[in-house]
């Protein structure tokens, strides 16, 4: 299984879309908290009939036997809000004798012809033959039309949009290649033994279904043991490399079926289990087929494989099916054997219309591909639940602190840099990348450190280290010990700040400023499959640019060419650093009752600032954050969210000038993002002959899940969440000057009559 972290979190953007003069009212409230893991659960009563109308309290979820909190719950069925599951029926006749092929076709025709051919919803009928995978007719709710197409062999080649077939290429190259060729992949000549060909086809179908929304039911009508795709291949999991490849394939199928929301129902008409019986027969099958187990294992409970070492063909408990029987059980489906498959096929369809979706967050994983068994218990008597039997957890599903980082104070970092003279630039840069500050250094301190360091790499590593600490408190030694102001003095400061934001900022002249940007990005450690790992790269510079920013009529305008360049690079785009970001301040000041005094802090060039904390709920928020991409669909679906946020405002107590703003998004329960924060430091600048307070520096921080692609047999692939990655922008602003046109009057020029 090939796994590739797609180095593309965007383009991503931290949008502070706030208007100072005309604040926009929020159009939506905070999203419901959802978990990273989604599972669909079908509930039946003692008679085997689906049960609808249940509530979240009727379900209890166990993850590896431990009670796990259900974060969101949706029930579907009669009056439900989700469309019924899409249904695909595959008639598997590959390498079958004519009599068995005829039996399968007969039973499929019986099923489609029931109730006069009136199907509850459209069914896509596919046929897997020695020549490939074919679509029979067109998807239809008219069973008679499908039967007619099957009888008269009206088929077309099945195709699927293989959006990431070339995972060794860049994301853009891969998509461009697929778009230019129509994005199709045809399976005409199944390679290898029949069982492997069928498995490949199953993977192709599920990978295509992954790119469609909603639940799906895949009914596979095919042979059981001893014929066609029921004859297991000769490739074994005997060597360590074969076991590793087999384990990766197991993980791939388990993850794909869960994410694609495919419930597999395996139907075997006229099943005769042509296999040895007893322990001797089991040993022979195990020795011959490696990971392929005896029939009936799914009835006694499927046991997930936790590592390649568990694929021991001599150990009965470790034998796991990698065929349709086990995959059906693992997906929450079932295997139905019998001489008359018409009714069993209908039984497969029955559960498609009454399913509950639960979400939860996985527990911490100690290693890659850690298997977790799932159990859903019903609190009502006589109810049983069917869902995915388990999932493979990853360490990066939770955003845990990096234990390798050494936490240091500002004073300790200062001592380290003092003794850095005998180290090379590369050594110092690597050492700084392995640190984490516990306090916020002052801008003056960072400037002094940078001036004393030799080498661009070391200075950039220092800036990245300091920027990550920009949202922390300064050292206790740098916090003034002045007593807090009384309530009246606090109200006065708030009133002055309100006057400053509402009156002074809108009157700023139109001006230019130079924006020097350094874009940083972290590359996370990642397991690539087949025993290969990619090492982590700490925050490192990916782009540096200098461009003019225009502040015109109270709005910040960035050159469109610069934005397009940042989009292509996949760097973090940040807007609203100038006046618009102060809309966050205005919202906080408008609810002065929610402002809380935090304390005093030292300002640039001396003096003190009063610092207030604030919190804005989603219902009153003017802050939006969004980006690309979600792994759902084709892996290119963007997202945008109006977020609640909190932060700090540092004001000059004498005149209410806002000198520092911190905006931190409240993203609890929002799966794509962990952080979307911005801090802006202001200071005195001269524009024309007048002194104004304008931005001097800003830091934008974005931490989000990456998107990864998993592929098997170098063809089928699908997207899912990968490791967390961090993007950071460091902006410095200078060279302020007025924005005005120059007009020169030329004497002696006469008007030309028209």
XYZ file of C-alpha atoms in Angstrom:
754
model
C 0.000 0.000 0.000
C 1.425 3.343 -0.987
C 0.721 6.320 1.192
C 1.659 9.862 0.335
C 1.194 12.980 2.354
C -0.118 15.570 -0.055
C 1.814 18.738 0.749
C -1.193 20.853 0.053
C -3.263 22.364 2.842
C -4.585 25.011 0.566
C -4.355 27.335 -0.705
C -5.368 28.022 2.872
C -6.516 31.300 4.276
C -7.084 32.916 7.616
C -9.795 35.389 6.811
C -10.501 38.267 9.133
C -13.354 39.591 7.032
C -14.339 42.405 9.315
C -15.610 45.807 8.287
C -14.907 48.610 10.751
C -17.578 50.996 9.535
C -20.296 48.482 8.607
C -19.875 45.299 10.596
C -21.455 42.239 9.011
C -23.783 40.145 11.120
C -22.920 36.463 11.323
C -25.074 34.325 9.067
C -24.531 31.030 10.877
C -23.823 29.659 14.289
C -21.061 27.322 15.394
C -21.032 23.893 13.771
C -22.098 20.917 15.798
C -19.114 19.182 17.303
C -18.210 16.095 15.313
C -15.638 13.410 15.759
C -12.947 12.306 13.355
C -14.389 8.798 12.989
C -17.777 8.192 11.364
C -19.557 4.834 11.448
C -22.968 3.775 10.161
C -25.002 1.480 12.414
C -27.939 -0.687 11.350
C -30.247 -1.750 14.212
C -32.610 -4.713 14.069
C -35.117 -6.271 16.466
C -35.402 -9.952 17.405
C -37.358 -10.615 14.197
C -34.506 -9.174 12.136
C -36.527 -6.125 11.097
C -34.804 -2.696 10.952
C -35.622 -0.321 13.792
C -36.007 3.436 13.289
C -36.708 6.326 15.639
C -33.905 5.610 18.131
C -32.060 8.387 19.982
C -28.409 8.883 20.834
C -29.055 7.679 24.375
C -30.037 4.257 23.037
C -26.476 3.628 21.847
C -23.286 2.849 23.740
C -19.989 2.707 21.851
C -16.994 0.640 22.962
C -13.558 1.211 21.436
C -11.334 -1.760 22.258
C -13.751 -2.502 25.095
C -13.548 1.015 26.571
C -16.656 3.236 26.674
C -16.209 6.061 24.161
C -18.127 9.319 23.960
C -20.437 9.674 20.951
C -19.839 13.238 19.732
C -22.596 13.484 17.135
C -25.594 11.371 16.193
C -27.846 11.310 13.135
C -30.762 8.979 12.608
C -32.175 8.189 9.176
C -35.137 6.210 7.987
C -38.744 7.292 7.698
C -38.683 11.069 7.529
C -34.889 11.064 7.787
C -32.831 13.830 6.262
C -30.384 11.736 4.232
C -31.049 10.110 0.896
C -31.264 6.348 0.878
C -28.072 4.473 0.276
C -26.891 4.063 -3.267
C -27.071 0.397 -4.313
C -24.636 -1.397 -6.607
C -25.151 -5.071 -7.490
C -22.163 -6.961 -8.884
C -22.676 -10.258 -10.729
C -19.326 -12.048 -10.451
C -18.965 -14.698 -13.176
C -15.205 -14.605 -13.556
C -13.765 -18.060 -14.367
C -17.070 -19.773 -13.508
C -18.453 -22.952 -15.102
C -21.483 -22.274 -17.275
C -23.911 -23.977 -14.882
C -22.806 -21.802 -11.917
C -22.877 -18.654 -14.034
C -26.410 -19.511 -15.140
C -27.463 -20.062 -11.515
C -26.146 -16.678 -10.454
C -27.817 -14.885 -13.362
C -31.101 -16.674 -12.630
C -31.113 -15.582 -8.997
C -30.227 -11.967 -9.866
C -33.059 -11.910 -12.411
C -35.470 -13.244 -9.756
C -34.449 -10.495 -7.355
C -34.781 -7.711 -9.916
C -38.127 -9.077 -11.094
C -39.797 -9.175 -7.669
C -42.853 -6.957 -7.118
C -43.259 -6.556 -10.846
C -39.765 -5.146 -11.159
C -40.561 -2.094 -9.041
C -37.372 -1.402 -7.073
C -37.332 0.877 -4.045
C -34.579 2.939 -5.634
C -32.209 2.816 -8.606
C -29.670 0.014 -8.718
C -26.449 0.020 -10.706
C -25.932 -3.467 -12.128
C -22.339 -4.481 -12.886
C -20.989 -7.743 -14.247
C -17.451 -9.015 -13.641
C -16.357 -11.433 -16.372
C -13.125 -12.867 -17.702
C -12.940 -9.791 -19.952
C -13.349 -7.136 -17.287
C -15.968 -5.137 -15.407
C -19.061 -4.072 -17.329
C -22.067 -1.888 -16.590
C -25.330 -3.587 -17.525
C -27.821 -1.105 -18.958
C -28.045 2.093 -16.920
C -28.774 2.548 -13.202
C -32.518 2.197 -12.823
C -35.366 1.530 -10.401
C -37.029 -0.500 -13.163
C -35.966 -4.061 -12.422
C -37.500 -5.282 -15.645
C -35.325 -2.957 -17.703
C -32.216 -4.221 -15.920
C -33.218 -7.852 -16.470
C -33.819 -7.127 -20.135
C -30.390 -5.505 -20.461
C -28.790 -8.510 -18.723
C -30.541 -11.043 -20.963
C -29.591 -9.203 -24.139
C -26.078 -8.451 -22.904
C -26.429 -4.699 -23.303
C -23.248 -3.666 -21.523
C -20.702 -0.849 -21.559
C -17.247 -0.798 -20.058
C -17.280 0.363 -16.448
C -15.035 3.367 -15.813
C -14.014 5.213 -12.706
C -12.361 8.552 -12.018
C -8.946 7.518 -10.713
C -8.108 10.955 -9.302
C -4.780 10.018 -7.720
C -3.512 7.147 -9.834
C -0.069 8.708 -10.069
C 0.561 9.378 -6.411
C 4.272 9.851 -6.991
C 3.449 13.011 -8.952
C 2.399 16.322 -7.438
C -1.234 16.950 -6.629
C -1.653 19.404 -9.476
C 0.097 17.165 -12.035
C -2.020 14.195 -11.005
C -5.264 16.130 -11.305
C -4.238 17.747 -14.580
C -3.373 14.358 -16.066
C -6.726 12.898 -15.050
C -8.690 15.897 -16.246
C -6.935 15.923 -19.614
C -7.694 12.258 -20.226
C -11.270 12.403 -19.069
C -10.428 10.902 -15.700
C -11.291 7.308 -16.543
C -9.784 3.983 -15.658
C -10.984 0.803 -17.352
C -10.648 -2.722 -16.076
C -10.668 -4.861 -19.254
C -8.261 -7.655 -18.489
C -8.253 -8.703 -14.853
C -4.733 -9.827 -14.014
C -3.741 -12.609 -11.687
C -5.865 -15.320 -10.076
C -9.650 -14.829 -10.062
C -9.814 -14.079 -6.324
C -7.231 -11.323 -6.688
C -8.989 -9.923 -9.759
C -12.264 -9.792 -7.827
C -10.518 -8.144 -4.885
C -8.984 -5.527 -7.170
C -12.383 -4.841 -8.693
C -13.970 -4.505 -5.278
C -11.299 -1.972 -4.369
C -11.868 -0.010 -7.573
C -15.619 0.173 -7.000
C -15.241 1.205 -3.351
C -12.618 3.849 -4.250
C -15.040 5.384 -6.749
C -17.860 5.235 -4.189
C -15.579 7.060 -1.740
C -15.897 10.115 -3.931
C -19.686 10.118 -3.656
C -21.619 11.406 -0.631
C -23.900 9.305 1.525
C -24.185 5.629 2.404
C -23.820 2.858 -0.162
C -24.803 -0.775 -0.313
C -22.647 -3.088 -2.421
C -24.255 -6.480 -3.072
C -21.752 -8.960 -4.493
C -23.317 -12.059 -6.023
C -20.543 -14.556 -6.637
C -19.176 -18.005 -5.898
C -18.072 -19.184 -2.507
C -15.283 -21.655 -1.899
C -13.820 -23.759 -4.669
C -14.876 -22.009 -7.896
C -14.126 -18.802 -9.779
C -13.074 -16.008 -7.457
C -13.665 -18.406 -4.574
C -10.445 -20.207 -5.484
C -7.824 -18.483 -3.417
C -4.567 -17.406 -5.058
C -1.243 -19.084 -4.495
C 0.480 -15.940 -3.191
C 1.163 -16.349 0.507
C 2.167 -14.247 3.488
C 5.089 -16.451 4.401
C 8.082 -14.118 4.186
C 8.272 -10.946 6.243
C 7.890 -8.801 3.124
C 4.816 -10.744 1.995
C 3.278 -10.370 5.440
C 3.952 -6.635 5.386
C 2.300 -6.289 1.976
C -0.677 -8.386 3.112
C -1.072 -6.331 6.274
C -1.013 -3.071 4.312
C -3.714 -4.484 2.042
C -5.868 -5.392 5.042
C -5.507 -1.862 6.440
C -6.286 -0.394 3.035
C -9.542 -2.302 2.571
C -10.690 -1.756 6.152
C -10.122 1.996 5.920
C -11.578 2.322 2.426
C -14.856 0.553 3.192
C -15.349 2.628 6.353
C -14.593 5.979 4.718
C -16.561 5.175 1.565
C -19.489 4.223 3.829
C -19.851 1.004 1.861
C -21.728 -1.875 3.446
C -20.757 -5.058 1.629
C -23.254 -7.891 1.371
C -21.820 -11.121 -0.037
C -24.328 -13.543 -1.596
C -23.308 -17.017 -2.822
C -26.097 -18.875 -4.709
C -25.879 -22.651 -4.615
C -23.016 -22.515 -2.131
C -21.094 -25.712 -1.606
C -18.072 -25.350 0.618
C -15.459 -27.307 -1.287
C -12.825 -27.425 1.391
C -11.345 -29.891 3.876
C -12.956 -30.153 7.275
C -11.580 -30.469 10.774
C -8.310 -29.246 12.240
C -6.234 -31.086 9.646
C -8.059 -29.348 6.825
C -7.696 -26.008 8.595
C -3.959 -26.478 8.916
C -3.671 -27.363 5.232
C -5.697 -24.325 4.150
C -3.682 -22.105 6.467
C -0.390 -23.442 5.152
C -1.501 -23.186 1.540
C -3.211 -19.841 1.597
C -1.362 -17.931 4.311
C -3.799 -15.310 5.504
C -6.838 -16.947 3.917
C -8.985 -18.603 6.600
C -11.527 -21.315 6.862
C -15.135 -20.523 6.057
C -17.314 -19.737 9.016
C -14.731 -17.611 10.838
C -16.943 -14.574 10.379
C -19.753 -16.289 12.267
C -17.517 -16.805 15.294
C -16.336 -13.224 15.291
C -13.781 -11.516 13.059
C -10.555 -10.661 14.810
C -8.628 -7.718 13.403
C -4.954 -7.967 12.565
C -2.832 -5.628 14.652
C 0.486 -6.053 12.862
C 2.157 -8.080 10.090
C 3.609 -10.360 12.770
C 0.092 -11.608 13.525
C -0.232 -13.032 10.020
C 0.982 -16.444 11.126
C -0.643 -19.186 9.027
C 0.081 -21.759 11.768
C -1.901 -19.798 14.380
C -5.667 -20.294 13.996
C -6.490 -17.150 15.973
C -4.379 -14.979 13.658
C -5.880 -16.203 10.399
C -7.880 -13.367 8.889
C -9.872 -13.417 5.684
C -8.890 -10.948 3.036
C -11.800 -11.952 0.860
C -15.399 -10.901 0.513
C -16.620 -12.881 3.531
C -14.399 -11.081 5.999
C -14.689 -7.723 4.254
C -18.474 -8.007 4.376
C -18.410 -8.665 8.109
C -15.907 -5.901 8.747
C -18.001 -3.367 6.824
C -21.086 -4.118 8.911
C -22.581 -6.306 6.203
C -23.004 -10.047 5.987
C -22.466 -13.194 3.933
C -25.543 -15.096 2.828
C -25.276 -18.651 1.490
C -28.073 -20.625 -0.119
C -29.424 -22.238 -3.239
C -31.990 -19.490 -3.805
C -30.420 -16.058 -3.492
C -33.427 -13.963 -4.516
C -34.734 -13.395 -1.011
C -31.306 -13.012 0.605
C -30.479 -10.240 -1.856
C -33.630 -8.485 -0.720
C -32.500 -8.993 2.864
C -29.284 -7.162 2.042
C -31.286 -4.238 0.733
C -33.589 -4.106 3.737
C -31.098 -2.488 6.120
C -30.148 0.215 3.643
C -33.015 2.462 4.645
C -32.674 2.613 8.429
C -29.163 3.508 9.520
C -27.747 5.668 12.297
C -24.480 7.590 11.935
C -22.268 8.092 14.970
C -19.038 10.050 15.236
C -16.307 9.804 17.837
C -12.648 10.601 18.323
C -10.171 7.727 18.404
C -7.956 7.197 21.393
C -4.193 7.793 21.274
C -2.339 5.236 19.158
C 1.080 3.953 20.162
C 2.110 3.050 16.628
C 1.013 3.296 13.002
C -1.974 1.164 11.947
C -3.004 0.210 15.471
C -6.109 -1.959 15.284
C -9.109 -1.053 17.470
C -12.181 -3.279 17.755
C -15.554 -1.510 17.731
C -18.722 -2.637 19.485
C -22.064 -0.859 19.545
C -24.327 -1.927 22.401
C -28.039 -1.155 22.436
C -29.733 -0.133 25.651
C -33.089 -1.420 24.429
C -33.923 -5.082 25.000
C -33.893 -7.369 22.000
C -32.027 -4.910 19.756
C -28.832 -5.745 17.905
C -26.502 -3.413 16.041
C -24.308 -4.060 13.002
C -21.464 -1.719 12.127
C -17.784 -1.791 11.218
C -16.027 -4.359 13.354
C -13.021 -2.098 13.852
C -10.681 0.533 12.454
C -6.975 1.252 12.241
C -5.864 4.108 14.459
C -2.889 6.377 13.745
C -0.737 8.396 16.183
C -1.376 11.576 14.173
C -5.158 11.372 14.546
C -4.688 13.254 17.827
C -2.605 16.405 17.966
C -0.321 15.465 20.831
C 2.635 17.587 21.889
C 5.946 16.645 20.329
C 7.895 14.951 23.154
C 11.177 15.631 21.353
C 10.871 19.409 21.785
C 12.805 20.949 24.677
C 10.861 23.657 26.465
C 12.887 26.739 27.414
C 12.247 30.161 28.920
C 13.297 33.426 27.308
C 16.199 33.663 29.760
C 17.357 30.141 28.931
C 17.204 30.864 25.208
C 19.199 34.022 25.776
C 21.939 32.012 27.499
C 21.938 29.430 24.725
C 22.392 32.108 22.057
C 25.178 33.745 24.021
C 27.226 30.568 23.741
C 26.348 29.929 20.096
C 29.480 31.468 18.640
C 31.377 28.184 18.234
C 28.518 26.393 16.407
C 27.919 26.350 12.692
C 24.835 27.941 11.208
C 23.290 24.562 10.403
C 23.927 23.173 13.888
C 22.361 26.215 15.529
C 19.345 26.161 13.204
C 18.731 22.490 14.043
C 19.074 23.170 17.772
C 16.610 26.085 17.612
C 14.153 23.915 15.672
C 14.191 21.444 18.569
C 13.116 24.069 21.112
C 9.771 25.401 22.282
C 9.472 28.697 24.154
C 7.257 28.836 27.218
C 7.145 32.666 27.170
C 6.807 35.461 24.639
C 10.032 37.367 23.934
C 9.685 41.079 23.239
C 10.117 42.381 19.698
C 13.223 44.278 20.803
C 14.717 41.085 22.242
C 14.113 39.145 19.018
C 15.679 41.972 16.988
C 18.800 41.891 19.199
C 19.115 38.119 18.888
C 18.708 38.261 15.114
C 21.354 40.966 14.775
C 23.854 38.851 16.691
C 23.266 35.595 14.791
C 25.337 34.541 11.815
C 23.585 32.918 8.903
C 20.162 33.205 7.289
C 19.014 29.716 8.324
C 19.725 30.356 12.003
C 17.904 33.702 11.912
C 14.868 32.173 10.199
C 14.768 29.337 12.750
C 14.909 31.932 15.534
C 12.063 33.968 14.044
C 9.923 30.835 13.658
C 10.600 29.898 17.291
C 9.675 33.395 18.477
C 6.583 33.589 16.261
C 5.186 30.374 17.714
C 5.470 32.034 21.133
C 3.775 35.253 19.990
C 0.479 34.159 21.587
C 1.989 33.463 25.028
C 2.469 35.726 28.038
C 5.770 37.577 28.451
C 8.195 36.510 31.202
C 7.075 37.421 34.707
C 10.125 39.701 35.051
C 8.822 41.832 32.155
C 5.328 42.328 33.551
C 5.009 45.667 35.370
C 4.184 45.358 39.019
C 1.789 48.318 39.022
C -1.506 47.693 40.822
C -4.508 47.048 38.571
C -6.710 50.032 37.747
C -9.998 50.380 39.543
C -13.286 49.792 37.745
C -13.669 53.451 36.792
C -10.197 53.604 35.266
C -10.887 50.412 33.307
C -14.153 51.837 31.945
C -12.285 54.969 30.884
C -9.663 52.922 29.007
C -12.411 50.950 27.256
C -14.220 54.165 26.276
C -10.997 55.662 24.876
C -10.272 52.479 22.923
C -13.815 52.461 21.528
C -13.423 56.081 20.413
C -10.065 55.244 18.839
C -11.411 52.313 16.817
C -14.594 54.040 15.684
C -13.217 57.496 14.952
C -9.460 57.431 14.428
C -8.970 54.318 12.256
C -11.623 55.216 9.629
C -9.905 58.588 9.189
C -6.563 57.087 8.247
C -5.360 58.401 4.883
C -4.929 56.178 1.868
C -1.369 54.903 1.959
C 1.142 52.359 0.713
C 3.268 50.132 2.903
C 5.872 47.502 2.132
C 4.976 44.058 3.388
C 7.878 41.661 3.839
C 6.560 38.146 4.269
C 8.317 34.981 5.332
C 6.181 31.857 4.930
C 7.014 28.848 7.074
C 5.721 25.316 6.816
C 6.146 22.147 8.829
C 6.434 18.756 7.178
C 5.131 16.066 9.540
C 6.607 12.637 10.093
C 4.631 10.064 8.215
C 4.413 6.301 7.696
C 4.360 5.625 3.949
C 3.537 1.919 4.030
C 5.655 -1.159 3.387
C 7.839 -0.301 6.355
C 8.856 3.130 4.991
C 8.785 6.313 7.048
C 9.269 9.965 6.112
C 11.127 12.038 8.658
C 9.614 15.230 10.042
C 10.935 18.624 9.029
C 10.313 21.405 11.571
C 9.016 24.814 10.558
C 11.180 25.933 7.684
C 11.037 28.747 5.164
C 9.161 27.920 1.973
C 8.865 31.409 0.519
C 9.978 34.980 1.102
C 8.434 37.948 -0.646
C 8.176 41.712 -0.509
C 5.194 43.523 -1.948
C 3.238 46.737 -1.663
C 0.046 46.754 0.370
C -2.504 49.497 -0.191
C -4.787 50.789 2.539
C -7.591 52.527 0.656
C -10.847 53.808 2.124
C -10.401 51.723 5.242
C -9.759 48.490 3.340
C -6.529 46.558 2.910
C -5.773 45.642 -0.717
C -3.087 43.112 -1.653
C -1.823 42.739 -5.211
C -3.806 39.986 -6.956
C -0.606 38.615 -8.511
C 0.848 38.107 -5.044
C -2.250 36.236 -3.908
C -2.148 34.018 -6.985
C 1.520 33.253 -6.357
C 0.799 32.317 -2.739
C -2.061 30.118 -3.909
C 0.210 28.201 -6.268
C 2.821 27.787 -3.549
C 0.209 26.554 -1.088
C 1.313 29.097 1.504
C -0.920 30.610 4.156
C -2.832 33.680 2.984
C -3.830 36.228 5.594
C -6.051 39.246 5.056
C -7.162 42.096 7.258
C -3.909 42.917 9.034
C -4.550 46.678 8.855
C -7.743 48.422 9.909
C -10.189 45.540 9.236
C -8.656 43.299 11.885
C -9.671 45.899 14.421
C -13.243 44.878 13.748
C -12.488 42.078 16.198
C -11.640 44.761 18.711
C -14.802 46.707 17.981
C -16.901 43.597 18.529
C -15.202 43.035 21.868
C -15.569 46.671 22.912
C -19.241 46.668 21.947
C -19.731 44.039 24.659
C -17.691 45.761 27.303
C -19.327 43.629 29.963
C -17.489 40.634 28.524
C -14.091 42.337 28.677
C -11.926 41.188 31.541
C -8.874 42.933 32.864
C -5.775 40.790 32.469
C -2.909 43.016 33.577
C -0.228 45.448 32.531
C 2.534 44.745 30.036
C 5.490 46.669 28.695
C 5.163 48.249 25.278
C 7.602 48.965 22.480
C 10.027 51.701 23.470
C 8.898 51.773 27.083
C 5.646 52.701 28.701
C 2.892 50.331 29.718
C -0.245 48.957 28.140
C -3.448 47.789 29.678
C -4.405 44.319 28.514
C -8.008 43.106 28.343
C -9.257 39.636 27.504
C -12.358 39.146 25.356
C -14.445 36.321 23.894
C -16.845 36.514 20.930
C -19.407 33.707 20.420
C -20.118 32.333 16.968
C -23.509 34.054 16.906
C -21.790 37.464 17.010
C -18.635 36.549 15.101
C -17.288 38.381 12.052
C -14.327 36.048 11.647
C -14.081 33.417 8.939
C -11.452 30.803 8.330
C -11.318 28.364 5.478
C -9.105 26.443 3.158
C -8.604 23.353 1.065
C -9.065 20.518 1.319
C -11.359 17.977 2.866
C -10.592 14.357 1.965
C -14.229 13.737 1.090
C -15.293 13.447 -2.519
C -12.398 13.942 -4.906
C -10.149 15.329 -2.186
C -10.460 18.907 -3.414
C -13.501 20.110 -1.515
C -12.774 23.377 0.259
C -14.171 24.410 3.607
C -15.029 27.667 5.294
C -16.281 28.345 8.775
C -17.459 31.379 10.646
C -15.813 30.893 14.002
C -16.152 32.011 17.538
C -12.921 33.537 18.771
C -11.194 34.988 21.796
C -8.061 36.951 22.433
C -6.469 40.028 23.949
C -6.425 43.768 23.338
C -3.517 45.881 24.587
C -4.321 49.611 24.736
C -2.459 52.771 25.618
C -4.137 53.892 28.856
C -3.550 57.564 28.018
C -5.342 57.758 24.663
C -6.961 54.357 24.052
C -4.760 53.535 21.021
C -4.829 49.828 20.286
C -1.221 48.591 20.318
C -1.653 44.823 20.093
C -4.483 42.547 18.999
C -4.676 38.774 19.396
C -7.419 36.778 17.643
C -7.538 33.034 18.352
C -10.218 30.884 16.740
C -12.339 28.575 18.873
C -12.230 25.445 16.725
C -13.235 22.705 19.142
C -15.011 19.969 17.230
C -14.000 21.314 13.815
C -12.109 18.369 12.350
C -9.982 20.072 9.636
C -8.449 22.741 11.861
C -6.715 22.831 15.199
C -5.597 26.482 15.226
C -6.289 29.598 13.156
C -4.781 32.544 15.036
C -3.392 35.989 14.282
C -1.552 38.602 16.331
C -0.791 42.158 15.181
C 1.610 44.591 16.851
C 1.110 48.305 16.174
C 3.452 51.232 16.555
C 4.164 54.825 15.554
C 4.850 55.523 11.865
C 5.103 58.785 9.966
C 3.011 59.156 6.813
C 3.532 62.492 5.140
C 4.116 64.890 8.000
C 1.761 63.209 10.441
C 2.402 60.381 12.909
C -0.048 57.494 12.912
C -0.324 54.162 14.694
C -0.106 51.373 12.107
C 0.874 47.694 11.983
C 4.563 46.966 12.375
C 4.443 43.183 12.564
C 1.952 40.357 12.459
C 2.046 36.602 12.893
C -0.559 34.261 11.431
C -0.626 30.664 12.604
C -2.598 27.826 11.055
C -2.480 24.223 12.210
C -4.561 21.746 10.268
C -4.763 18.147 9.221
C -3.077 17.330 5.951
C -4.737 15.127 3.347
C -3.155 11.831 2.415
C -3.783 9.390 -0.416
C -3.745 5.607 0.034
C -3.297 3.382 -2.993
C -3.152 -0.366 -3.548
C -1.820 -2.203 -6.590
C -0.608 1.219 -7.799
C -4.019 2.074 -9.205
C -6.846 2.442 -6.703
C -6.542 5.302 -4.258
C -8.645 7.395 -1.953
C -8.152 10.394 0.305
C -8.234 10.540 4.077
C -6.904 12.705 6.878
C -3.155 12.670 7.363
C -0.845 14.144 10.015
C -1.220 17.643 11.385
C 0.937 20.283 9.743
C 1.624 23.897 10.673
C 1.827 26.951 8.440
C 2.991 30.289 9.701
C 3.332 33.756 8.194
C 5.686 36.383 9.591
C 4.881 39.857 8.232
C 6.847 43.063 8.759
C 5.551 46.428 7.544
C 7.618 49.530 6.788
C 8.201 52.213 4.139
C 4.835 53.842 4.747
C 3.952 56.682 2.362
C 0.842 58.454 1.183
C -1.137 57.102 -1.729
C -1.705 60.040 -4.063
C -1.477 60.803 -7.752
C 0.981 63.319 -9.201
C -0.356 65.759 -11.794
C 1.920 67.871 -13.995
C 0.460 70.800 -15.966
C 2.176 71.377 -19.297
C 2.052 75.018 -20.550
C 1.339 75.926 -24.195
C -0.766 72.903 -25.020
C -3.969 73.805 -26.833
C -7.163 71.764 -26.886
C -7.765 69.839 -30.107
C -11.333 70.304 -31.381
C -13.342 67.130 -32.004
